[in-house]
Coordinates of C-alpha atoms in Angstrom, one line a residue:
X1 CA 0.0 0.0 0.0
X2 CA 1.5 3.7 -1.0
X3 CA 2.8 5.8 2.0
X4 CA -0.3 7.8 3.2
X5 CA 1.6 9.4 5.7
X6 CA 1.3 12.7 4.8
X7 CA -2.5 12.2 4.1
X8 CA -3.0 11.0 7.6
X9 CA -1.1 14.3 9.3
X10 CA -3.6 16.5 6.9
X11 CA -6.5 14.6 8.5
X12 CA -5.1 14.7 11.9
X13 CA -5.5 18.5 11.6
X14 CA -8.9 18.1 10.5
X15 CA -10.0 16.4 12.9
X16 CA -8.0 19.0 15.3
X17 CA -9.9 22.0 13.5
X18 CA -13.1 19.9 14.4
X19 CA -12.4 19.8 18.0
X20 CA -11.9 23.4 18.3
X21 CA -15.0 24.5 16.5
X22 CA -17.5 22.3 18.9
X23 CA -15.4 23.2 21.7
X24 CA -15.9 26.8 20.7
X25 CA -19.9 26.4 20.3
X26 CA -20.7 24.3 23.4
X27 CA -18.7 27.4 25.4
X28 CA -21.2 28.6 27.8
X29 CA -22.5 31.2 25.8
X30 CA -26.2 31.4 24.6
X31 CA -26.8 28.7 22.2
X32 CA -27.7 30.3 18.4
X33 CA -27.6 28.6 15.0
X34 CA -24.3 29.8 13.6
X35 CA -22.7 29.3 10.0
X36 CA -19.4 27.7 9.7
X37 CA -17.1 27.0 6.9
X38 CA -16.2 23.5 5.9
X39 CA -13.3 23.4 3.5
X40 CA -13.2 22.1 -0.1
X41 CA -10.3 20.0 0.4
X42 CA -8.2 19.0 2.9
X43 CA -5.7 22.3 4.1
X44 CA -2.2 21.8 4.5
X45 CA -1.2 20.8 7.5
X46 CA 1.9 23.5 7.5
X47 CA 0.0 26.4 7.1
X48 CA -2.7 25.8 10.4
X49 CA -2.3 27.9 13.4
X50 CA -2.3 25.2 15.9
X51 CA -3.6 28.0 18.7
X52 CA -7.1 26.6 19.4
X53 CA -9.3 30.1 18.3
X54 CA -11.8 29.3 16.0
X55 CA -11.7 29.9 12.1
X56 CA -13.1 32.9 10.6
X57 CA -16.9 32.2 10.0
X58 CA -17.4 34.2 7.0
X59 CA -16.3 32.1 4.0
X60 CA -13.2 33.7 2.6
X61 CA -13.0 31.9 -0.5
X62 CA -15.2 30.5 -4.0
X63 CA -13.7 27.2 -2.9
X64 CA -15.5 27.2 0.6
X65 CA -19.1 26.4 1.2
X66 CA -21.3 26.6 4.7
X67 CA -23.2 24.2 6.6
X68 CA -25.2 24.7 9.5
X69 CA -24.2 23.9 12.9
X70 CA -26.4 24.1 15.9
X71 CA -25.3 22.8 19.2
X72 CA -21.8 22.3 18.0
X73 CA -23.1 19.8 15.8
X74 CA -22.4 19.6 11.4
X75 CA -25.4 18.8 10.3
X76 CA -25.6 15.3 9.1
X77 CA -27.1 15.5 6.3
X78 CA -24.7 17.5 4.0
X79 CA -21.8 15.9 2.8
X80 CA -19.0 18.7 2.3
X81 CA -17.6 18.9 -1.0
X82 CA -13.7 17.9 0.5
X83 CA -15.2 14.6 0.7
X84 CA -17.7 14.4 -2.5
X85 CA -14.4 15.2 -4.6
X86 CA -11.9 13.5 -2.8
X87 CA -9.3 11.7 -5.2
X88 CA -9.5 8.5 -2.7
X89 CA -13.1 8.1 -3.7
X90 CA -13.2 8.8 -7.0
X91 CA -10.2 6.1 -7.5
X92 CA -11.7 3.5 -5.1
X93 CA -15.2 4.0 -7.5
X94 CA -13.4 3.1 -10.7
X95 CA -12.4 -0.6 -8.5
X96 CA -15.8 -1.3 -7.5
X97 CA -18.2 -3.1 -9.3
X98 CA -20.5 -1.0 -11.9
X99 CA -23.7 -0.1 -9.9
X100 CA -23.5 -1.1 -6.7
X101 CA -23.6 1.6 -3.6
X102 CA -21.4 1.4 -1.4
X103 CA -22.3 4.9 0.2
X104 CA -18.4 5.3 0.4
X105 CA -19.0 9.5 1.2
X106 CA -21.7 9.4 3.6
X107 CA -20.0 6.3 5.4
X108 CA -16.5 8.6 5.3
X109 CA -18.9 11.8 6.6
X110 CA -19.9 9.7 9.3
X111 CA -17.2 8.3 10.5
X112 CA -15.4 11.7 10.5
X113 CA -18.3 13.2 12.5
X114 CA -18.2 10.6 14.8
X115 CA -14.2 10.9 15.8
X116 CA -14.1 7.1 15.0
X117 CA -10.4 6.2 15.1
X118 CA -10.5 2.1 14.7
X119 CA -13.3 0.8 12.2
X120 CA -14.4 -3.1 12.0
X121 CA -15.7 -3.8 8.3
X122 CA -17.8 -6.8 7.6
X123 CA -18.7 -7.7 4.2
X124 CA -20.7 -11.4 3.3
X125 CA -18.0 -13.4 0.9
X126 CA -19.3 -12.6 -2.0
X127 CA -18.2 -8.6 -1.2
X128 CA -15.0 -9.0 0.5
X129 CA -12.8 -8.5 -3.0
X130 CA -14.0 -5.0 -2.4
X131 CA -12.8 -4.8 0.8
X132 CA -9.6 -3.1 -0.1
X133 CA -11.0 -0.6 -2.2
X134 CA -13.3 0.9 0.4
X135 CA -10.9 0.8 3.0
X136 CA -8.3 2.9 1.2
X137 CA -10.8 5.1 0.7
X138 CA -12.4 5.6 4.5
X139 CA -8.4 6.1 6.1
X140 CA -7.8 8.2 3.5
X141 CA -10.8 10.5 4.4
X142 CA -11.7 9.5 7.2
X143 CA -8.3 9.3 8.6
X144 CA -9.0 5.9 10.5
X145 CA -7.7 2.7 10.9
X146 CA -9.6 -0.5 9.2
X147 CA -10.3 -4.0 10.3
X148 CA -12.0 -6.2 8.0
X149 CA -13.3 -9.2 9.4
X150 CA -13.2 -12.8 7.0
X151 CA -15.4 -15.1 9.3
X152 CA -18.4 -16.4 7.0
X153 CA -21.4 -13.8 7.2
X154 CA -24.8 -14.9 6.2
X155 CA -26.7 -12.1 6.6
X156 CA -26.9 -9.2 9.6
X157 CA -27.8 -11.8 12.5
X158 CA -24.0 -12.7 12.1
X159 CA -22.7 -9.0 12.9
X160 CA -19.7 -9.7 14.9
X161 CA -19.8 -6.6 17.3
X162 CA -18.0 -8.6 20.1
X163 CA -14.8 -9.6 18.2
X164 CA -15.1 -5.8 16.4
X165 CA -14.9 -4.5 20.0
X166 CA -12.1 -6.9 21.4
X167 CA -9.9 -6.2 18.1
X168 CA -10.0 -2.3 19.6
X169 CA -12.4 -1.1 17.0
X170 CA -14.6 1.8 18.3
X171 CA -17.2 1.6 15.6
X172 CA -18.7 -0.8 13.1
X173 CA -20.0 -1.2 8.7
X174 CA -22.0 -3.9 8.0
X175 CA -22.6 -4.1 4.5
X176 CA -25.1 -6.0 2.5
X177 CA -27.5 -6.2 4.9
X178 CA -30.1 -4.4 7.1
X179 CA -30.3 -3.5 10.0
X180 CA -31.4 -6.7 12.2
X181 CA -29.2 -6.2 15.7
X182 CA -30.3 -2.5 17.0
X183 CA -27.4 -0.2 17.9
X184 CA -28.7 0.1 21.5
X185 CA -28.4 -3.7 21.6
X186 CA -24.5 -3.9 19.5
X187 CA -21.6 -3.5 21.3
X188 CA -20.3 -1.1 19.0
X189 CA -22.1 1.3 17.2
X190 CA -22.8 0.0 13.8
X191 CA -23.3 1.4 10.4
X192 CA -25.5 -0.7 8.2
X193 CA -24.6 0.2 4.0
X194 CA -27.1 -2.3 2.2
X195 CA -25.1 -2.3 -1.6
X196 CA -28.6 -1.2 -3.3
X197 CA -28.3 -2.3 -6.8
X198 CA -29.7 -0.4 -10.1
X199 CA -33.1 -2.2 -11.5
X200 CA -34.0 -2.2 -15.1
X201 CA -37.5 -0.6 -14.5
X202 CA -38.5 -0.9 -18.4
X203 CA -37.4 -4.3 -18.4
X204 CA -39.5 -5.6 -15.4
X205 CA -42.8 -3.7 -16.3
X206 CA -42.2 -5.4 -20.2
X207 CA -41.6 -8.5 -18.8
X208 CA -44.7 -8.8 -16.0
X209 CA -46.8 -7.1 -19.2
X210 CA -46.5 -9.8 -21.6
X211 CA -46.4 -12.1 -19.0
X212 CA -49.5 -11.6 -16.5
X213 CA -51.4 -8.4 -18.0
X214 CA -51.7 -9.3 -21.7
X215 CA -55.0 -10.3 -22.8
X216 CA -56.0 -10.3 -19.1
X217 CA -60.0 -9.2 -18.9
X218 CA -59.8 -8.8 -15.3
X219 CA -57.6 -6.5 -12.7
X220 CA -54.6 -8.3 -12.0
X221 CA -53.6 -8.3 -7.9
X222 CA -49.9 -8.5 -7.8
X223 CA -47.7 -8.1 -4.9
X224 CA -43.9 -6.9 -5.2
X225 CA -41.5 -8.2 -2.9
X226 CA -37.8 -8.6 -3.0
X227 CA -34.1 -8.8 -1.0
X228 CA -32.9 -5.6 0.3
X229 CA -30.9 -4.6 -2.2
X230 CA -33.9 -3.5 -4.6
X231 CA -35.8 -1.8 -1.8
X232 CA -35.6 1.4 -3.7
X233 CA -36.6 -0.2 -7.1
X234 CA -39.5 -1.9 -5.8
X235 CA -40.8 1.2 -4.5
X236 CA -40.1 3.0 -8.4
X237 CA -41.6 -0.2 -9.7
X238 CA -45.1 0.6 -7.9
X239 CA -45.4 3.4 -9.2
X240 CA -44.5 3.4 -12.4
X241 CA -47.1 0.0 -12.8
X242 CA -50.0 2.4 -11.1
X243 CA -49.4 5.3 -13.6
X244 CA -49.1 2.8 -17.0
X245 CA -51.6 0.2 -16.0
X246 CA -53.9 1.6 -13.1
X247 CA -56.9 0.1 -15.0
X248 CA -55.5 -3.0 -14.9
X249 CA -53.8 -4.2 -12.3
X250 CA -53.0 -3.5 -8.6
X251 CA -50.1 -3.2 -6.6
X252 CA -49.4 -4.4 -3.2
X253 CA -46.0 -3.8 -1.1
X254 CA -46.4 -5.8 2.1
X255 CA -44.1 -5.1 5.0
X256 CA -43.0 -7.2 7.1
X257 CA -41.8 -4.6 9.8
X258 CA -38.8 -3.5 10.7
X259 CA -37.7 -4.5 7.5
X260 CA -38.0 -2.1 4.3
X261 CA -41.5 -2.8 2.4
X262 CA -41.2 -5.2 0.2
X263 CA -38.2 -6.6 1.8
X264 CA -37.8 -10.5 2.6
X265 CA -35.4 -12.5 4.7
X266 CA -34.0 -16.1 4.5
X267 CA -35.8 -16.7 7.8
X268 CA -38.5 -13.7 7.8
X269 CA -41.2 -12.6 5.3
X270 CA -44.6 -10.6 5.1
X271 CA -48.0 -12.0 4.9
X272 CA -49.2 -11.0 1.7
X273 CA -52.9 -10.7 1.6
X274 CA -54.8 -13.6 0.2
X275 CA -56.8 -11.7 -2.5
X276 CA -53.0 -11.5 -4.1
X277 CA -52.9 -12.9 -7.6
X278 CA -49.6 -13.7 -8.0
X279 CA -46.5 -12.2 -6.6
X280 CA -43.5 -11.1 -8.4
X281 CA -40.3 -11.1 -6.2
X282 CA -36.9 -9.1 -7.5
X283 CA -34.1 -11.6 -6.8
X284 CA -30.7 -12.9 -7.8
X285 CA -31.2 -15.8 -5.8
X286 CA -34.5 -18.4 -4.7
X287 CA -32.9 -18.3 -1.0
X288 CA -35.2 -15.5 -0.3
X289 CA -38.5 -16.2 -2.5
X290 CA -38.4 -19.6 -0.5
X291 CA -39.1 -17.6 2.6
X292 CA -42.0 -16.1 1.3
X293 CA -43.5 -19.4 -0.3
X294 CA -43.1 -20.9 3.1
X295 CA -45.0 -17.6 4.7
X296 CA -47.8 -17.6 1.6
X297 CA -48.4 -21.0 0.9
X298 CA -52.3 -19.7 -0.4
X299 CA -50.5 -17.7 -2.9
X300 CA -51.4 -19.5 -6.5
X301 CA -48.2 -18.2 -8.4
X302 CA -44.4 -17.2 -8.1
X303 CA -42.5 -15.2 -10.0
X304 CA -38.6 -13.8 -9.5
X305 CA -37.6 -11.6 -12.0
X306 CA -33.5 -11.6 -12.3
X307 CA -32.0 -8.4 -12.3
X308 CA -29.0 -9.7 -14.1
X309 CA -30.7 -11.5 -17.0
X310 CA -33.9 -9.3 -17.2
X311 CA -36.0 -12.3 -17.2
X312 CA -39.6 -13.2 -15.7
X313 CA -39.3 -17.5 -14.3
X314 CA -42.5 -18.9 -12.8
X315 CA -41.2 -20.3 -9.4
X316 CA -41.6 -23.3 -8.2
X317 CA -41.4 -24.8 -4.3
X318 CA -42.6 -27.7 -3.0
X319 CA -43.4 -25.5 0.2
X320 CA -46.7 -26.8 1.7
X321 CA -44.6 -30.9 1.7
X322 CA -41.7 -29.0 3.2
X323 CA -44.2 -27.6 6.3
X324 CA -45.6 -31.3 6.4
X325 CA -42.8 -32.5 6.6
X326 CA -41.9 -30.3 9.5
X327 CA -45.2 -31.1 11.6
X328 CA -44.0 -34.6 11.1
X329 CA -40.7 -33.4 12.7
X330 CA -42.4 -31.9 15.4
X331 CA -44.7 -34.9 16.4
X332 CA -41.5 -37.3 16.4
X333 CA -40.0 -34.3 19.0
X334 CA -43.0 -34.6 21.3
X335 CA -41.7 -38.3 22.6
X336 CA -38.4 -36.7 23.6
X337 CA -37.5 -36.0 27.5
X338 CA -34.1 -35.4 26.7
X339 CA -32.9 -32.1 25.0
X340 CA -30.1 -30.5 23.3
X341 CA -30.3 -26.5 22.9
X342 CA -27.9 -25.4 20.5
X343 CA -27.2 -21.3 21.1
X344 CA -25.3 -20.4 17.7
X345 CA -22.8 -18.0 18.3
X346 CA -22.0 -17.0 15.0
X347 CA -22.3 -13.3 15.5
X348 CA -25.6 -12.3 16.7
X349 CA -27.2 -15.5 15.5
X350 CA -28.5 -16.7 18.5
X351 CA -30.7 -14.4 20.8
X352 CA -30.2 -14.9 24.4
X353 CA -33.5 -14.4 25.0
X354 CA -35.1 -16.9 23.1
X355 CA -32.6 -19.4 24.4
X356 CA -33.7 -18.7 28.2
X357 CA -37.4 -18.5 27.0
X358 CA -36.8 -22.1 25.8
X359 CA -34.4 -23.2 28.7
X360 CA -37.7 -22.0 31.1
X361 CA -40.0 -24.0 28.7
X362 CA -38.0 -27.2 29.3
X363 CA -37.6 -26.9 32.9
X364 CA -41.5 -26.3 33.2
X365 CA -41.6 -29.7 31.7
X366 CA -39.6 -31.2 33.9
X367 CA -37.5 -32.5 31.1
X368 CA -33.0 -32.8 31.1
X369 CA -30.9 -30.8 28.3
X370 CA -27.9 -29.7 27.4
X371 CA -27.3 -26.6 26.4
X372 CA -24.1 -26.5 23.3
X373 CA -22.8 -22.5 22.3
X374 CA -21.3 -23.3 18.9
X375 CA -20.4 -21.2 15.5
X376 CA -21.5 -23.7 13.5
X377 CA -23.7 -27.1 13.3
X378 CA -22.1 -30.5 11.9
X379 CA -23.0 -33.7 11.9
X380 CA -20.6 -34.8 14.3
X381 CA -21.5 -32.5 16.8
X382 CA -24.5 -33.7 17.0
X383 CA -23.1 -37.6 17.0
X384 CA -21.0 -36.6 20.0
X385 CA -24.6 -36.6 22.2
X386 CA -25.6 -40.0 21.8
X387 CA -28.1 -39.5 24.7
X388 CA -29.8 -36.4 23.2
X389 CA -33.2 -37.6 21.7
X390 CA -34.6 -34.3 20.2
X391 CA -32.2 -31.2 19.4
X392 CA -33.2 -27.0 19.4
X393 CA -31.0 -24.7 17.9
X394 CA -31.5 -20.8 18.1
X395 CA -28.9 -19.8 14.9
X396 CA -30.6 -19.7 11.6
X397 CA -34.4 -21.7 11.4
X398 CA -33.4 -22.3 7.6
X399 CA -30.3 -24.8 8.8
X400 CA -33.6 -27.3 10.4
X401 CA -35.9 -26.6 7.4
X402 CA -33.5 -27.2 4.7
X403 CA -31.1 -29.6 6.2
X404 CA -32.8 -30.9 9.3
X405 CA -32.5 -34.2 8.1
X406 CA -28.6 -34.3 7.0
X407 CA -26.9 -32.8 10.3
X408 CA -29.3 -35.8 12.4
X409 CA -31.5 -38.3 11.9
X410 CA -33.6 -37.1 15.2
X411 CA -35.7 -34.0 15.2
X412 CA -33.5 -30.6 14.8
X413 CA -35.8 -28.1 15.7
X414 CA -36.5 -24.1 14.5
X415 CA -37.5 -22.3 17.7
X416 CA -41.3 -22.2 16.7
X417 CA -40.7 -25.8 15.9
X418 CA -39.3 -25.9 19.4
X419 CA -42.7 -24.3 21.2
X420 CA -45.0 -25.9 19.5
X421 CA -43.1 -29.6 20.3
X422 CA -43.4 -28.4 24.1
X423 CA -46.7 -27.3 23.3
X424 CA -46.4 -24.1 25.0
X425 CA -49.6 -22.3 24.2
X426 CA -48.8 -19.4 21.6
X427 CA -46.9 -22.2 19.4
X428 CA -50.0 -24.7 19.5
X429 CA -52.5 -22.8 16.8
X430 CA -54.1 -23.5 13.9
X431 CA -56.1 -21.1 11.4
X432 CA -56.9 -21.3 7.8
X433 CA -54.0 -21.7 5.3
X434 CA -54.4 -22.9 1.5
X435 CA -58.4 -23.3 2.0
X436 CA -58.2 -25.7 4.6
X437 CA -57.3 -25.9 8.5
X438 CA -53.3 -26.6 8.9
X439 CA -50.5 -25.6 11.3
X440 CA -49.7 -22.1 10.7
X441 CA -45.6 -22.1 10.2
X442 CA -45.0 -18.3 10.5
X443 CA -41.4 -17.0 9.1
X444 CA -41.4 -14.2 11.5
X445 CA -37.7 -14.8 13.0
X446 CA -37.1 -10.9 12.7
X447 CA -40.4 -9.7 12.7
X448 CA -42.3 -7.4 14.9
X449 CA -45.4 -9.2 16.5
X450 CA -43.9 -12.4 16.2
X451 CA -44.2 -15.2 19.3
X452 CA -42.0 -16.1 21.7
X453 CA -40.3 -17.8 19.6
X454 CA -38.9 -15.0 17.5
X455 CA -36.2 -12.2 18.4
X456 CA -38.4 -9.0 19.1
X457 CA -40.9 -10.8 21.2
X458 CA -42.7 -8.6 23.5
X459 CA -45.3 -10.1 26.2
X460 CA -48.5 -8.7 26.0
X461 CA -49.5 -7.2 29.3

């Protein structure tokens, strides 16, 4: 890596000038919303008086704009132009891939605001090549040290706050992801940069067009839903399908909260209402749209349009044998009097809540566990407890429903799965799914109003 030396004495100053100025405004002097400069670039460090007296606030130069400050406080919301036109942005843009957001400026604005000196970076694998890039860029600007952690990242229920704050860091990007693990709850504060993506709008109205609205007689119900990373499109994608076809169709967003409208989790999704036709779902990937098949088994039809390829493909998932197949699970369970609770420990993945919600279940019952903290589930963990006769892990509910049967051959339950075995009361409930009476298997892991079972639980009093 060059010598940045010399960069990071300029932005020592900075940070120096910073001081002074909130120093200055938080004097105990009647508070008043005050104009300050905020240079253009970066000033050379040789020609700063270092005597702590506050800059001159009327702008002395075409190269110098104002922001606000009130409190002592740069307002947040203007980026200065020093960083906008930095040359360390501009060069780590032309390394990242076309399109994607990184929010490398506000993220640099931030940390600079904040007087963050040791950052933790987390990207999932498939971002990490442009780790390098971006971390140039933020010690460059932000004049901050970087740590970028490799451990395998699944999605934001993996932030690794605890490691970020034993490694030193004092603050925390999570990118890729949204924001699951609130910063009053993280050990760090945490920045949460999701990489939106650009969506072909005229691609995915042409597509769902000739696909579902040609030489359709009635109003076609359709709800959009999608990962994250199209959040904004699917919001521009509403719109524009109200204002070209309000006669014939309509447009549902459903929201699952506190995610984005719209947006969908491996292990969390919205209840789309059941007039909905057919739902169209903005994807790379089926990891996602399985979620909401699982949630919406009355739903008739699936579709995922690819971003990448621009094309419509009617989805398929054999989601209403899966959830028999998991009632089955949960009926072998119910013989069990000996437990193993699995508290993943993967990041955030497993909620110490829910754990001692089911640890109290289990005890009520008069039934012996074990309790196992581990990153990660393998088949010869699970061999190593011969005794154990049904297993509970709090990590990721997908590991059970997708391959439940490979890590064990006895029951490897979801936490829902896990309430419902030990027929606690909120677990045990039926209501009508697919026009008939069945089990409801919520995928509400992250979602607001979700049982006991799920991470933002809340008794009702």
């Amino acid at each position: 890596m060059a010598d940045d030396s010399g960069r990071r004495r300029g932005h020592t100053t900075l940070v120096g000038i910073s001081c002074v100025i909130i120093t200055l405004v938080a004097s105990p002097q009647r508070w008043k919303e005050r104009s300050i400069p905020i240079l253009a670039t970066p000033p050379n460090p040789s020609n700063l008086n270092t005597n702590p007296s506050p800059p001159n606030p009327k702008p002395h130069s075409a190269s110098t704009s104002t922001v606000k400050v009130h409190r002592g406080r740069v307002s947040p919301h203007v980026i200065p132009d020093w960083i906008l036109n930095h040359p360390a942005v501009r060069e780590a843009k032309k390394k990242l891939p076309y399109g994607y957001e990184f929010e490398i400026e506000k993220t640099a604005w931030t940390l600079y605001r904040k007087r963050a000196k040791s950052i933790a970076l987390q990207f999932p694998e498939g971002l990490l090549k442009c780790a390098n890039a971006i971390s140039d860029a933020l010690v460059a600007v932000a004049n901050v040290t970087t740590v970028t952690l490799a451990d395998v990242v699944y999605g934001a229920c993996c932030l690794d706050d605890h490691r970020a704050k034993a490694l030193g860091c004092d603050m925390m990007v999570h990118y890729g992801h949204s924001c699951l693990i609130p910063n009053d709850c993280a050990k760090l504060p945490t920045l949460y940069v999701f990489v939106t993506l650009p969506l072909d709008l005229n691609a995915l109205v042409d597509a769902v067009n000739t696909t579902l609205l040609l030489n359709q007689e009635k109003i076609v119900r359709i709800a959009l839903m999608g990962t994250i990373q199209f959040a904004p499109g699917i919001a521009k994608a509403r719109n524009r399908f109200l204002s070209q076809f309000k006669d014939r169709v309509t447009i549902v967003v459903p929201r699952a909260l506190p995610l984005a409208p719209g947006e969908t989790l491996g292990c969390t999704s919205p209840r789309v209402p059941k007039d909905v036709d057919v739902v169209v779902f903005i994807s790379d990937g089926v990891f996602h749209l399985e979620s909401a098949m699982l949630q919406n088994r009355h739903v008739p039809v699936f579709y995922r349009f690819d971003p990448y390829t621009k094309s419509l493909i009617c989805s398929k998932y054999p989601s209403r044998r899966i959830v028999s197949g998991r009632i089955q699970v949960i009926s072998q369970a119910k013989t069990a009097r000996v437990w193993g609770l699995i508290h993943g420990t993967l990041g955030r993945q497993g909620n110490p809540a829910i754990v001692h919600r089911i640890e109290t279940l289990i005890r009520e019952k008069g039934f012996s566990y074990v309790k196992v903290p581990v990153p990660e589930i393998t088949p010869e963990l699970l061999a190593a407890f011969p005794q154990v006769e049904a297993w509970i892990q709090v990590a990721c509910p997908r590991l059970s429903i997708d391959w439940g049967k490979e890590f064990s051959s006895k029951p490897l339950l979801t936490p829902f799965e896990a309430f419902s075995a030990l027929e606690a009361k909120e677990a045990d409930r039926s209501g009508e799914n697919d026009g008939g009476p069945e089990l409801i298997y919520p995928m509400d892991f992250y979602a607001e109003g979700g049982g006991e079972w799920s991470n933002y639980y809340r008794p009702k009093n």
